[in-house]
XYZ file of C-alpha atoms in Angstrom:
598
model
C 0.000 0.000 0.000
C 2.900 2.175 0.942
C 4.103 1.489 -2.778
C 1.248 2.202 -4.325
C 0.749 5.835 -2.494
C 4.111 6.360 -3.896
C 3.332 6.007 -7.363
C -0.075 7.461 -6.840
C 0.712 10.443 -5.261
C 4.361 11.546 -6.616
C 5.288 9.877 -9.697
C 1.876 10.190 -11.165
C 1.709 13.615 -11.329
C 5.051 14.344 -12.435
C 4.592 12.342 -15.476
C 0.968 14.133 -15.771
C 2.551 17.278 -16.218
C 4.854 16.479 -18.829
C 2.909 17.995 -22.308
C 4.843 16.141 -25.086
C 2.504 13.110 -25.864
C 5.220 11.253 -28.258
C 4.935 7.021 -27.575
C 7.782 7.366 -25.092
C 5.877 9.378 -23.055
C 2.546 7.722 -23.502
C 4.668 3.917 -22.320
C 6.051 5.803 -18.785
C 2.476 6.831 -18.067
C 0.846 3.228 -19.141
C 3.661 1.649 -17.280
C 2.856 3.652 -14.550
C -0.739 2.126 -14.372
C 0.578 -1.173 -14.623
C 2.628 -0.514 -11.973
C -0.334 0.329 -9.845
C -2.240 -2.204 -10.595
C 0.282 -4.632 -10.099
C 0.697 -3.400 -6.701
C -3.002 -3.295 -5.737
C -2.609 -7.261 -6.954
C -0.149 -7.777 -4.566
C -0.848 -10.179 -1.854
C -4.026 -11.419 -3.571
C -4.087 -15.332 -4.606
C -7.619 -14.982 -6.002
C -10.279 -16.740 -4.496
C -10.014 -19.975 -6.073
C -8.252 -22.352 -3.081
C -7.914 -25.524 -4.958
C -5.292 -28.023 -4.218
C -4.560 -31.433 -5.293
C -3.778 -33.681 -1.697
C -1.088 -35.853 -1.756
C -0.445 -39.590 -2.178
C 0.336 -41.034 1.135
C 1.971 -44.081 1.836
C 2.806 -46.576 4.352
C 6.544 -45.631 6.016
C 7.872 -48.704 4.808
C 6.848 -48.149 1.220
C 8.172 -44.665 1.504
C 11.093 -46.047 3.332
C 12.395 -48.246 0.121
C 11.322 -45.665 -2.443
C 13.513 -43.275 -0.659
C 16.234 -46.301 -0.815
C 15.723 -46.022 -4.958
C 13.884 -49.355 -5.252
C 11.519 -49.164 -8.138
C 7.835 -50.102 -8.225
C 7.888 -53.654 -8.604
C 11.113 -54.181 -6.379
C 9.013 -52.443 -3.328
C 6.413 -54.723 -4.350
C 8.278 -57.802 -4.269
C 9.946 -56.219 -0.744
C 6.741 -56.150 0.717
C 5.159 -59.367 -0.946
C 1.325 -60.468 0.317
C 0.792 -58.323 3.331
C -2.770 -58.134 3.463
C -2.335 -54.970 6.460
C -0.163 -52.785 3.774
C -2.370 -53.650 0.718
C -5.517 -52.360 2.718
C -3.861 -49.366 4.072
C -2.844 -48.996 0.385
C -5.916 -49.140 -0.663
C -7.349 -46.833 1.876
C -4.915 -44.548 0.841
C -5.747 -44.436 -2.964
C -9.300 -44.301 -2.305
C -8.982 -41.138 -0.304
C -6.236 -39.605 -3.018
C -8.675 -40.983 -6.191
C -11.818 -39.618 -4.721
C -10.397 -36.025 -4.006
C -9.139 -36.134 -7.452
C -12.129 -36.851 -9.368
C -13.762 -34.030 -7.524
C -11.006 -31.783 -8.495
C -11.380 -33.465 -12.191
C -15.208 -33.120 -12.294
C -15.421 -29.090 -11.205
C -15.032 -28.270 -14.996
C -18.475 -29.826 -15.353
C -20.221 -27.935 -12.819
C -18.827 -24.259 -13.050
C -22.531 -23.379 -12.584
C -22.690 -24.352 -9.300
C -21.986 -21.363 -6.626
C -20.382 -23.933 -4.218
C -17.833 -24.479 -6.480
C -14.300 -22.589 -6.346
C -14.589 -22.511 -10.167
C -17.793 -20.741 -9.962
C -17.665 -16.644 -12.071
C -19.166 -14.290 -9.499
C -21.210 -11.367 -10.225
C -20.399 -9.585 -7.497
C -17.107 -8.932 -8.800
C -16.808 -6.284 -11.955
C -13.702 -4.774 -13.705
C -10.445 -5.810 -13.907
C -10.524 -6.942 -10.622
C -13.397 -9.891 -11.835
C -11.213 -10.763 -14.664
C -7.454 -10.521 -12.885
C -9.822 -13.305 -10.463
C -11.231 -15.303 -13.240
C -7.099 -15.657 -14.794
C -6.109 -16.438 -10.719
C -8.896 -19.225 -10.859
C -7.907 -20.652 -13.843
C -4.157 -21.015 -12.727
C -4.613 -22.117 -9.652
C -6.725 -24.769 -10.663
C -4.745 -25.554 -13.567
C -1.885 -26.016 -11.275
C -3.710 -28.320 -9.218
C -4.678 -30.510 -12.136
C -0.724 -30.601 -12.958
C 0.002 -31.966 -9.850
C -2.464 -34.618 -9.327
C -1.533 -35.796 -12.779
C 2.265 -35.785 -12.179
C 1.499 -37.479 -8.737
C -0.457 -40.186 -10.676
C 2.667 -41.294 -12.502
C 4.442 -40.653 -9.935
C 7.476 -43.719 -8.305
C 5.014 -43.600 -5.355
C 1.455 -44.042 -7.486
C 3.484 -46.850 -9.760
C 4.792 -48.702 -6.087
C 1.297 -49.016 -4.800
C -0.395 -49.952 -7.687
C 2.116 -52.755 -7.859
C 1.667 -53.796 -4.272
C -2.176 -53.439 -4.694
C -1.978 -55.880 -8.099
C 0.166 -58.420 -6.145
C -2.254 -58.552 -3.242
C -5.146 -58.580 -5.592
C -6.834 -55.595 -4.750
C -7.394 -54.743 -8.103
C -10.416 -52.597 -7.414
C -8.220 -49.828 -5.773
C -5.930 -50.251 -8.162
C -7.780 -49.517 -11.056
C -8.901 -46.171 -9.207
C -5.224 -45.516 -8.998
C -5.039 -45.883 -12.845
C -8.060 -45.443 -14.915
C -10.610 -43.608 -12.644
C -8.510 -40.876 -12.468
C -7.136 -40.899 -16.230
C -10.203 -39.404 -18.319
C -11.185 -37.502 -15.612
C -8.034 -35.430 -15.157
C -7.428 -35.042 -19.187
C -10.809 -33.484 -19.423
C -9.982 -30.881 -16.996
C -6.154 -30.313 -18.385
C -8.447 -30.166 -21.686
C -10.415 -27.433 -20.634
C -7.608 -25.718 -18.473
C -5.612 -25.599 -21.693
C -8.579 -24.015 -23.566
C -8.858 -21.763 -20.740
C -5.467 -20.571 -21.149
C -5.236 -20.322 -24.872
C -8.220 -17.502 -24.011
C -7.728 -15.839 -21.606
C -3.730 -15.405 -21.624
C -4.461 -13.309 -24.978
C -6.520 -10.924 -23.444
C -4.618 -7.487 -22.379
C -5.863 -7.143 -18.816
C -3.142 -5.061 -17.478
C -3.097 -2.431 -20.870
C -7.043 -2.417 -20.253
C -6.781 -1.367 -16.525
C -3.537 1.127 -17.321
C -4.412 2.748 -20.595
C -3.083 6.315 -20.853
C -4.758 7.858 -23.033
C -8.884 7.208 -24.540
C -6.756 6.229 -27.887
C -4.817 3.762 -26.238
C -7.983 2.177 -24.218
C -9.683 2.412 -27.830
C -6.883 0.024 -29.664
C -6.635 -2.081 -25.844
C -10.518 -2.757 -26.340
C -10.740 -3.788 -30.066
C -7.697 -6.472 -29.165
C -9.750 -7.706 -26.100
C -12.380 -8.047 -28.500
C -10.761 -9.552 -31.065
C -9.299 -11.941 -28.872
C -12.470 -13.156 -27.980
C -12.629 -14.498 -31.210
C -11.021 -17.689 -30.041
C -13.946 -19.289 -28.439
C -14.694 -20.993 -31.237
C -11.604 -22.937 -31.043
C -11.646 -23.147 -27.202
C -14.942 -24.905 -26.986
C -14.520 -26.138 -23.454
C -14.634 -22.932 -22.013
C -18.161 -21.903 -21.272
C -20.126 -19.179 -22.961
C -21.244 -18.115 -19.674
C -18.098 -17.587 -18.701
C -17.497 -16.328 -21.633
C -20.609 -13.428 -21.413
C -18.648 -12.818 -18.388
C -15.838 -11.881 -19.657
C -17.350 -9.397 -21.690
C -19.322 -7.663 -18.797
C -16.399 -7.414 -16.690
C -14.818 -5.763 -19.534
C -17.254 -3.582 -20.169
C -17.403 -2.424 -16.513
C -13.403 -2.351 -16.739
C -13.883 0.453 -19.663
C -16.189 2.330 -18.707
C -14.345 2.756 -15.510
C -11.236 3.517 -17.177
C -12.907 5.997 -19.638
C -14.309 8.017 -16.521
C -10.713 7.908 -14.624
C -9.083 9.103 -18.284
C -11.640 12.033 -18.382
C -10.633 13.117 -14.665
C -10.256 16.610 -15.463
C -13.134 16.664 -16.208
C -14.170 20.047 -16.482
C -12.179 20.358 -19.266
C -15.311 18.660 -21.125
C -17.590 21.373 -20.531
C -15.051 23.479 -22.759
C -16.678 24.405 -26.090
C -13.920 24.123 -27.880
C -12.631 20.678 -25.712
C -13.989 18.474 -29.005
C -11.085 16.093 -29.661
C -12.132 14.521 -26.209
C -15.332 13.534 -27.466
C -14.231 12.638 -30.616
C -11.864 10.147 -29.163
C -14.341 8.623 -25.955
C -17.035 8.454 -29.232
C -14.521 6.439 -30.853
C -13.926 4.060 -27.611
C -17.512 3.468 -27.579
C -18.134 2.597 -30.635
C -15.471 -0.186 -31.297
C -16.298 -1.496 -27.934
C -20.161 -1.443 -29.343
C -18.505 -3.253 -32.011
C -16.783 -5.791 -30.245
C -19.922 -6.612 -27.868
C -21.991 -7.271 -31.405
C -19.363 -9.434 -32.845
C -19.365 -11.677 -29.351
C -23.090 -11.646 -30.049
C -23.176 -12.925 -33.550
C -20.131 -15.748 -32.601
C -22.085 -16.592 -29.049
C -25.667 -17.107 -31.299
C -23.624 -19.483 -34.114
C -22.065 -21.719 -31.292
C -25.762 -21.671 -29.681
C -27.231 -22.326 -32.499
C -24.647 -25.555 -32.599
C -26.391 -26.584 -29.054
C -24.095 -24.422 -26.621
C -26.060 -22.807 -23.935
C -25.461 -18.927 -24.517
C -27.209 -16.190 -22.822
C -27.115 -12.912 -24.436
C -28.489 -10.565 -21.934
C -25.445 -8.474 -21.249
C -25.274 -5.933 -18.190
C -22.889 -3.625 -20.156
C -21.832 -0.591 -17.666
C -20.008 1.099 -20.489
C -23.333 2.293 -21.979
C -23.831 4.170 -18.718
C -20.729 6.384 -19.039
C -21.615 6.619 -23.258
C -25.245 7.846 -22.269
C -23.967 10.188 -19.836
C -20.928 11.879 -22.622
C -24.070 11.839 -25.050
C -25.856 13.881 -22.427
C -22.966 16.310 -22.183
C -22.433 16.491 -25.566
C -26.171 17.315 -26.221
C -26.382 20.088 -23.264
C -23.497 21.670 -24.595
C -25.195 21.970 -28.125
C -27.980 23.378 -26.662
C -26.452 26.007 -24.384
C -24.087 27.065 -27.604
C -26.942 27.472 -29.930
C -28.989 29.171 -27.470
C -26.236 31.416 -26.412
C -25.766 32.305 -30.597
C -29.634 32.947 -31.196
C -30.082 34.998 -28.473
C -26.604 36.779 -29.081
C -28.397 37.392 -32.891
C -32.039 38.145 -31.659
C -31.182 40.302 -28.608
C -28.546 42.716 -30.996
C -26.072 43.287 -28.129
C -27.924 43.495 -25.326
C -25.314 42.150 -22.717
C -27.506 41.268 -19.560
C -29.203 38.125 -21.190
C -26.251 36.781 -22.286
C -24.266 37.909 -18.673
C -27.246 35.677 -17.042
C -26.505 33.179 -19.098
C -23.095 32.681 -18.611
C -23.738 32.693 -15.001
C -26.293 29.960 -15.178
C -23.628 27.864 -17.183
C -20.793 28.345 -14.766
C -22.857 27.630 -11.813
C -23.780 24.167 -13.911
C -20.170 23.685 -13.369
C -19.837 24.379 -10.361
C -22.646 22.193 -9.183
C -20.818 19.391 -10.906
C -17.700 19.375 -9.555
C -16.070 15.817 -10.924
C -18.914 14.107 -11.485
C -19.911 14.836 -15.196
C -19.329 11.708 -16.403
C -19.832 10.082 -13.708
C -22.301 6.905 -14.134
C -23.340 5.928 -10.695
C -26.875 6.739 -9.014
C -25.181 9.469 -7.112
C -23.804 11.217 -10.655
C -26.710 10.906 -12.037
C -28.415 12.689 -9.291
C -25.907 15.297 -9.014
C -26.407 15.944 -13.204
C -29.961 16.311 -12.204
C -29.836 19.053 -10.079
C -27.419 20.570 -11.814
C -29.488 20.845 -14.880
C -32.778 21.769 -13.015
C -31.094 24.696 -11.172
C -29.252 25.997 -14.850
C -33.351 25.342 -16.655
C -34.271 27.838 -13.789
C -31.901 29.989 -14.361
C -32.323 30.489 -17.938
C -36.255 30.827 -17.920
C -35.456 34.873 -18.023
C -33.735 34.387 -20.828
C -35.803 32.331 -23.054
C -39.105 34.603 -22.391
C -36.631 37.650 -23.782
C -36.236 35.378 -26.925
C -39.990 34.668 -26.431
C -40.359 38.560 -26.529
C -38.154 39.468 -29.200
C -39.702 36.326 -32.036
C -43.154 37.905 -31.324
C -42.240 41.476 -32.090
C -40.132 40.067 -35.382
C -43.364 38.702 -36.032
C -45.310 41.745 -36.070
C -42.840 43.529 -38.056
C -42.714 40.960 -40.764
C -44.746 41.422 -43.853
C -45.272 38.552 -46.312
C -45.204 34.437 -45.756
C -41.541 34.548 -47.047
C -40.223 37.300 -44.042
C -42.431 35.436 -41.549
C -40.563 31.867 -42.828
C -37.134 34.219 -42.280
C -38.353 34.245 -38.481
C -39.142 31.364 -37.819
C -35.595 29.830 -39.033
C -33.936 32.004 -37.111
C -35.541 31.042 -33.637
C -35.988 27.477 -34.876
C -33.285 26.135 -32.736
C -35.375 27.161 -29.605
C -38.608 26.007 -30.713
C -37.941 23.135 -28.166
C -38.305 25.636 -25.263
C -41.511 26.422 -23.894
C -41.493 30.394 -23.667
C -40.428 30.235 -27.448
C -43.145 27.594 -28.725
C -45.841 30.012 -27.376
C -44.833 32.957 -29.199
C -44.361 30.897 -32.053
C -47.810 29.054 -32.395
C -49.503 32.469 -33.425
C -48.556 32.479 -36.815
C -47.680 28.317 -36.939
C -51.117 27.288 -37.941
C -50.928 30.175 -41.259
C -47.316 28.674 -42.040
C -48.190 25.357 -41.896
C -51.390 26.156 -44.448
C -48.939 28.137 -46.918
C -46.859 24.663 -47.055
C -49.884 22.765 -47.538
C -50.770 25.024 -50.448
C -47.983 25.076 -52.084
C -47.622 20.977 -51.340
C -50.846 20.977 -53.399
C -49.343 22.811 -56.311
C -46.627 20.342 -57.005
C -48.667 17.612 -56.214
C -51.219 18.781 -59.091
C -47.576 19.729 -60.821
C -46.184 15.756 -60.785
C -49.656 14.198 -61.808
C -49.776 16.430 -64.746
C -46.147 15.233 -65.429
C -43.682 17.105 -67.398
C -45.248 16.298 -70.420
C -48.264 17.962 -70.031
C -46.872 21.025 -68.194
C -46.347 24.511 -69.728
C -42.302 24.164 -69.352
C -42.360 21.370 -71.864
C -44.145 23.705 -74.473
C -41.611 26.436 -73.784
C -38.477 23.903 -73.779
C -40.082 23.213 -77.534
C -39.584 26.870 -78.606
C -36.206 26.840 -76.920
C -35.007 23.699 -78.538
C -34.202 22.221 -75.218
C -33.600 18.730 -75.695
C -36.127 16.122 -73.940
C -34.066 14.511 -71.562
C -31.934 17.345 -70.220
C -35.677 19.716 -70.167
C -37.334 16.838 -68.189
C -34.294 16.167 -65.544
C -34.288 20.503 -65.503
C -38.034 19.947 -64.597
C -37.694 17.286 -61.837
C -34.698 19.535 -60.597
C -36.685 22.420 -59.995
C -39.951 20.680 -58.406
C -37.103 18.822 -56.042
C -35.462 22.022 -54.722
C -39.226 23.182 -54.116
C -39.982 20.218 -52.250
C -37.065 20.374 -50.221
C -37.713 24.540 -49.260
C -41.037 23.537 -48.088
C -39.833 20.271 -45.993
C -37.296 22.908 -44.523
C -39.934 25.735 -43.457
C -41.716 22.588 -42.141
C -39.197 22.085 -39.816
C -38.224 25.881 -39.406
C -41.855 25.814 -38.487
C -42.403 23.370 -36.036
C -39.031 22.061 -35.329
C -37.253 18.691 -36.597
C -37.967 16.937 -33.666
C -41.553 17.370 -33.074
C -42.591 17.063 -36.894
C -43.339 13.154 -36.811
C -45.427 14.308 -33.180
C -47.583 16.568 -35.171
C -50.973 15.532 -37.161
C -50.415 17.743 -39.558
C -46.796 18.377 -40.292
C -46.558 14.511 -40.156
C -48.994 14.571 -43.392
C -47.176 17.038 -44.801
C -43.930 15.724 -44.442
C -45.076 12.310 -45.575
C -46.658 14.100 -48.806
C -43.299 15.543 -50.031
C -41.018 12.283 -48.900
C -43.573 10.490 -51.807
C -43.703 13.570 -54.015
C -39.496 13.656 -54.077
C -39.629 9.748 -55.070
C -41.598 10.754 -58.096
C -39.080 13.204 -59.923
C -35.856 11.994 -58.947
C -34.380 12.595 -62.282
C -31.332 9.577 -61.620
C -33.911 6.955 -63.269
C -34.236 8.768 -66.115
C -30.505 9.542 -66.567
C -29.619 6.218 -66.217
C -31.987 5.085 -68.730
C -30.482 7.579 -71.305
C -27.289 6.651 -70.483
C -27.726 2.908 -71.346
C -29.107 3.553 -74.184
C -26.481 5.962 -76.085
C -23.608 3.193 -73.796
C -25.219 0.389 -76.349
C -25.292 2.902 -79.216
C -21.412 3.972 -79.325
C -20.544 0.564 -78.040
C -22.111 -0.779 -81.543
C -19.260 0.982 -83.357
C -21.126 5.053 -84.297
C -18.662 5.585 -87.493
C -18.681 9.125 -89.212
C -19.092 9.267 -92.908
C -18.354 12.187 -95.016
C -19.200 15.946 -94.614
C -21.102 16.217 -97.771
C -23.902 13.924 -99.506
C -25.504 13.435 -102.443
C -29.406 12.960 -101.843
C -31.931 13.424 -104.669
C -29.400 14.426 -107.232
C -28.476 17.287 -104.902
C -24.937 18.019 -102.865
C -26.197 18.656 -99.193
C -24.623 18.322 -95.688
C -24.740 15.131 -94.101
C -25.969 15.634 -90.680
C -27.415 13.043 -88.181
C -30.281 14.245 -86.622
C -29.804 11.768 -83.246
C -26.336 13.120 -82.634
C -27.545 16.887 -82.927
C -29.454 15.887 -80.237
C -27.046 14.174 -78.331
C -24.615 17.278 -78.415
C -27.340 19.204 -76.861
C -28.495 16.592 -74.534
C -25.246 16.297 -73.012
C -24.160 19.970 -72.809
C -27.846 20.482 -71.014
C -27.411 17.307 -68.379
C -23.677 18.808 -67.992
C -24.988 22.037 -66.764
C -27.374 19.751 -64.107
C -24.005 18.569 -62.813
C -24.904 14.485 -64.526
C -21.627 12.954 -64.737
C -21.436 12.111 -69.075
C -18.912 9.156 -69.674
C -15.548 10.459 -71.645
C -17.203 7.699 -74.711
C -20.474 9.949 -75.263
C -19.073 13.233 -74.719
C -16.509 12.689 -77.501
C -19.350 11.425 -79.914
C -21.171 14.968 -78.660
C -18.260 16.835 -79.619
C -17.678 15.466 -83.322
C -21.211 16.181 -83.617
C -21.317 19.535 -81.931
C -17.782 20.400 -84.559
C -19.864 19.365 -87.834
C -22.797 22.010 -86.563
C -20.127 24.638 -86.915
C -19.022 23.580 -90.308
């Protein structure tokens, strides 16, 4: 313990306060945290006690083994003795039966009674430095009841026991222990193979969110292995992963210690990089999903209810993230609405460092106690700011007066649309919302009637025929221009009501619906890709020029083709709708396009 305060409290923080973050000093700080941990490990033997007990023997068996007689010379040295053969046996029964029960706790891991048995109470690294501890300690045990079973001692009494025909206790000695104890080598081989690759001491000393973001997609991947380490249970297994999870989220938190830093606007390469963390560990938990449900599906017994505490800590930095959004774009709209009046903005900023305040070192903290401490803190910052939002309340309604015309009144709206969530704001708002809402519906109705009628049928294809526009590049100009109107109206929908509560309202959920199906109907990509195949197949079929000139009806005239006139137009029209023309076309265009100017 003494050790450990020394690293915690002097080496630590020298090493903290070192800026440069090359590798070199990114190792002295992880090695630091191994360190630590090491030391908090120290004295700990797990709390697996499992033991294999010793062979005993008879003095006088043990006497001529120590003499270097061999098995069958101590049996021949002790000959018939029907008071040593029993006491062998006695003594083989009592070894055999405590080593099938050592064999035979791989089968029942289940079982709380037994040493082998994955607690729940335990989390973190601590769980899975336990579950490792287990593991070798039994393994160990294992070793030595197989190395005492071919041992000069086990071969000596199974000799004296054959010679005095106690065969029964001898075949304890030799194959009732056999299968038994290869099963459990088996599975304390698989259990190895697993859990050996996973980096337990990088996971509980990361120094940096980048490094705890590469530890936890090698944990991960290392899991991989249980399909070639079958006897080690998927339980165990979902364990593992738990644990793990617990392990990172804790480590995440204890990386974002200074954690006021977070509440910096401009602090965003700390949520870029915890974002990262959770999402390959979100990874990794899916991938130990999919392999658990293919080995269940093969008849293992998988449960795939994970407790996973690392989504605690990830909802929490989403909540952060999110307030932080908020309080910047209410800050900026009232900063634009208010034109420079300071005191708003001064009570603001007060509310926001008193947040702070409240929070002290708990903003990403996950427990019951954070999470009532993030409570209060945002309740006493909503109160605050209440003044504020009924000044932005205030100040929408009078822009609202002043404005003249549906387009101006639209202008308003999508400038305060950021606090339509806010109820001093929606109230001001709702005045004019109904009229808004019925000048998108009306012009919704226009480009419905506008799409049924088609392009076809519509006056721009009559004055695309006195302009010579070609048909495909006037009908993909068309769908262009009822698209970007679609889109402005979706938008003053949502200036209007606000993105979030349009699916919550009758009628902007209509609405909305109305121009997602009406935006379907003239996406112009079919119809580029249609005319695209079909000049592909033309040049592709060998186009060959002929001459300049022709003779047709006894008369020299020019030789133009009509389709490629068309083409040269059709491409220099789609060109200008920014339709990517394949180099093959657009050179047929531009031989056509030369023999127009001759």
């Amino acid at each position: 313990n003494e050790a450990k305060g020394v690293v915690r409290a002097a080496l630590a923080p020298l090493v903290a306060e070192v800026e440069d973050e090359t590798s070199n000093v990114a190792a002295v700080k992880r090695r630091l945290g191994e360190l630590e941990s090491a030391l908090s490990r120290c004295g700990h033997k797990g709390d697996a006690a499992m033991v294999s007990i010793p062979l005993t023997a008879p003095p006088k068996i043990t006497e001529l083994l120590t003499n270097g007689s061999g098995g069958d010379a101590v049996a021949d040295a002790i000959g018939e003795d029907s008071t040593i053969a029993d006491r062998c046996a006695e003594s083989v029964a009592t070894w055999a039966a405590s080593t099938r029960a050592l064999a035979e706790l791989v089968e029942s891991t289940s079982d709380e009674a037994n040493p082998l048995y994955f607690s729940s109470t335990q989390s973190g690294c601590d769980a899975l430095h336990a579950e490792v501890e287990r593991w070798r300690a039994y393994s160990t045990a294992v070793n030595n009841a197989q190395t005492t079973r071919k041992s000069d001692q086990a071969v000596a009494l199974g000799a004296i026991l054959k010679r005095n025909r106690r065969f029964v206790a001898a075949a304890q000695l030799d194959d009732g222990v056999t299968g038994p104890l290869q099963r459990a080598a088996d599975a304390c081989r698989d259990a190895k193979s697993l859990l050996s690759s996973l980096p337990l001491d990088r996971l509980e000393s990361a120094a940096s969110l980048t490094d705890l973001t590469e530890t936890s997609d090698v944990f991960f991947k290392a899991l991989g292995k249980l399909k070639a380490t079958r006897r080690y249970d998927m339980s165990r297994a979902a364990r593992l992963v738990e644990c793990a999870s617990h392990a990172i989220g804790d480590r995440a938190s204890f990386l974002l210690e200074d954690q006021k830093a977070l509440l910096d606007e401009s602090n965003e390469d700390a949520f870029e990089h915890a974002e990262q963390l959770f999402r390959v560990t979100r990874q990794g938990c899916r991938k130990f999903r999919e392999v658990a449900l293919d080995l269940a599906r093969r008849g293992a017994d998988v449960s795939l209810n994970l407790t996973l505490d690392h989504e605690r800590v990830e909802k929490r930095l989403v909540q952060v993230k999110d307030f932080l959004q908020r309080h910047a774009t209410f800050r900026r709209v009232l900063d634009q609405a208010l034109h420079g009046d300071e005191r708003p903005l001064a009570e603001l900023n007060g509310a926001f460092r008193e947040f702070r305040e409240s929070l002290g070192t708990k903003v990403i903290d996950a427990s019951f106690e954070g999470d009532a401490t993030w409570n209060a803190a945002e309740a006493c910052y909503a109160k605050r700011v209440t003044h504020c939002e009924t000044l932005a309340a205030q100040r929408m309604a009078e822009s609202l007066d002043k404005a003249s015309g549906t387009d101006a009144v639209f202008e308003v709206f999508k400038a305060f649309q950021p606090l339509l969530d806010r109820v001093p704001v929606r109230r001001a708002a709702q005045r004019r919302q109904s009229e808004l809402i019925e000048a998108v519906a009306s012009e919704l109705d226009q480009l419905k009637t506008a799409c049924t009628r088609r392009y076809e049928n519509s006056g721009c294809r009559s004055l695309d025929l006195i302009k010579e526009v070609p048909p495909v590049g006037g009908k993909a100009a068309w769908a262009r221009q009822v698209d970007e109107r679609l889109r402005e109206q979706l938008s003053r929908l949502d200036a209007v009501i606000g993105k979030e509560h349009v699916q919550r309202h009758p009628r902007g959920k209509t609405l909305k619906l109305l121009a997602e199906e009406l935006l379907k109907h003239v996406d112009a990509s079919p119809l580029f890709d249609q005319w695209l195949e079909t000049w592909t197949n033309k040049c592709a079929s060998g186009l060959r020029d002929g001459p300049l000139l022709k003779v047709a009806h006894g008369r020299l005239c020019a030789n133009f083709d009509q389709q490629r006139i068309e083409l040269a137009r059709e491409v220099d029209c789609l060109r200008r709708l920014n339709f990517r023309v394949p180099e093959t076309i657009a050179l047929v265009a531009d031989e056509a396009r030369q023999r127009i100017q001759v």
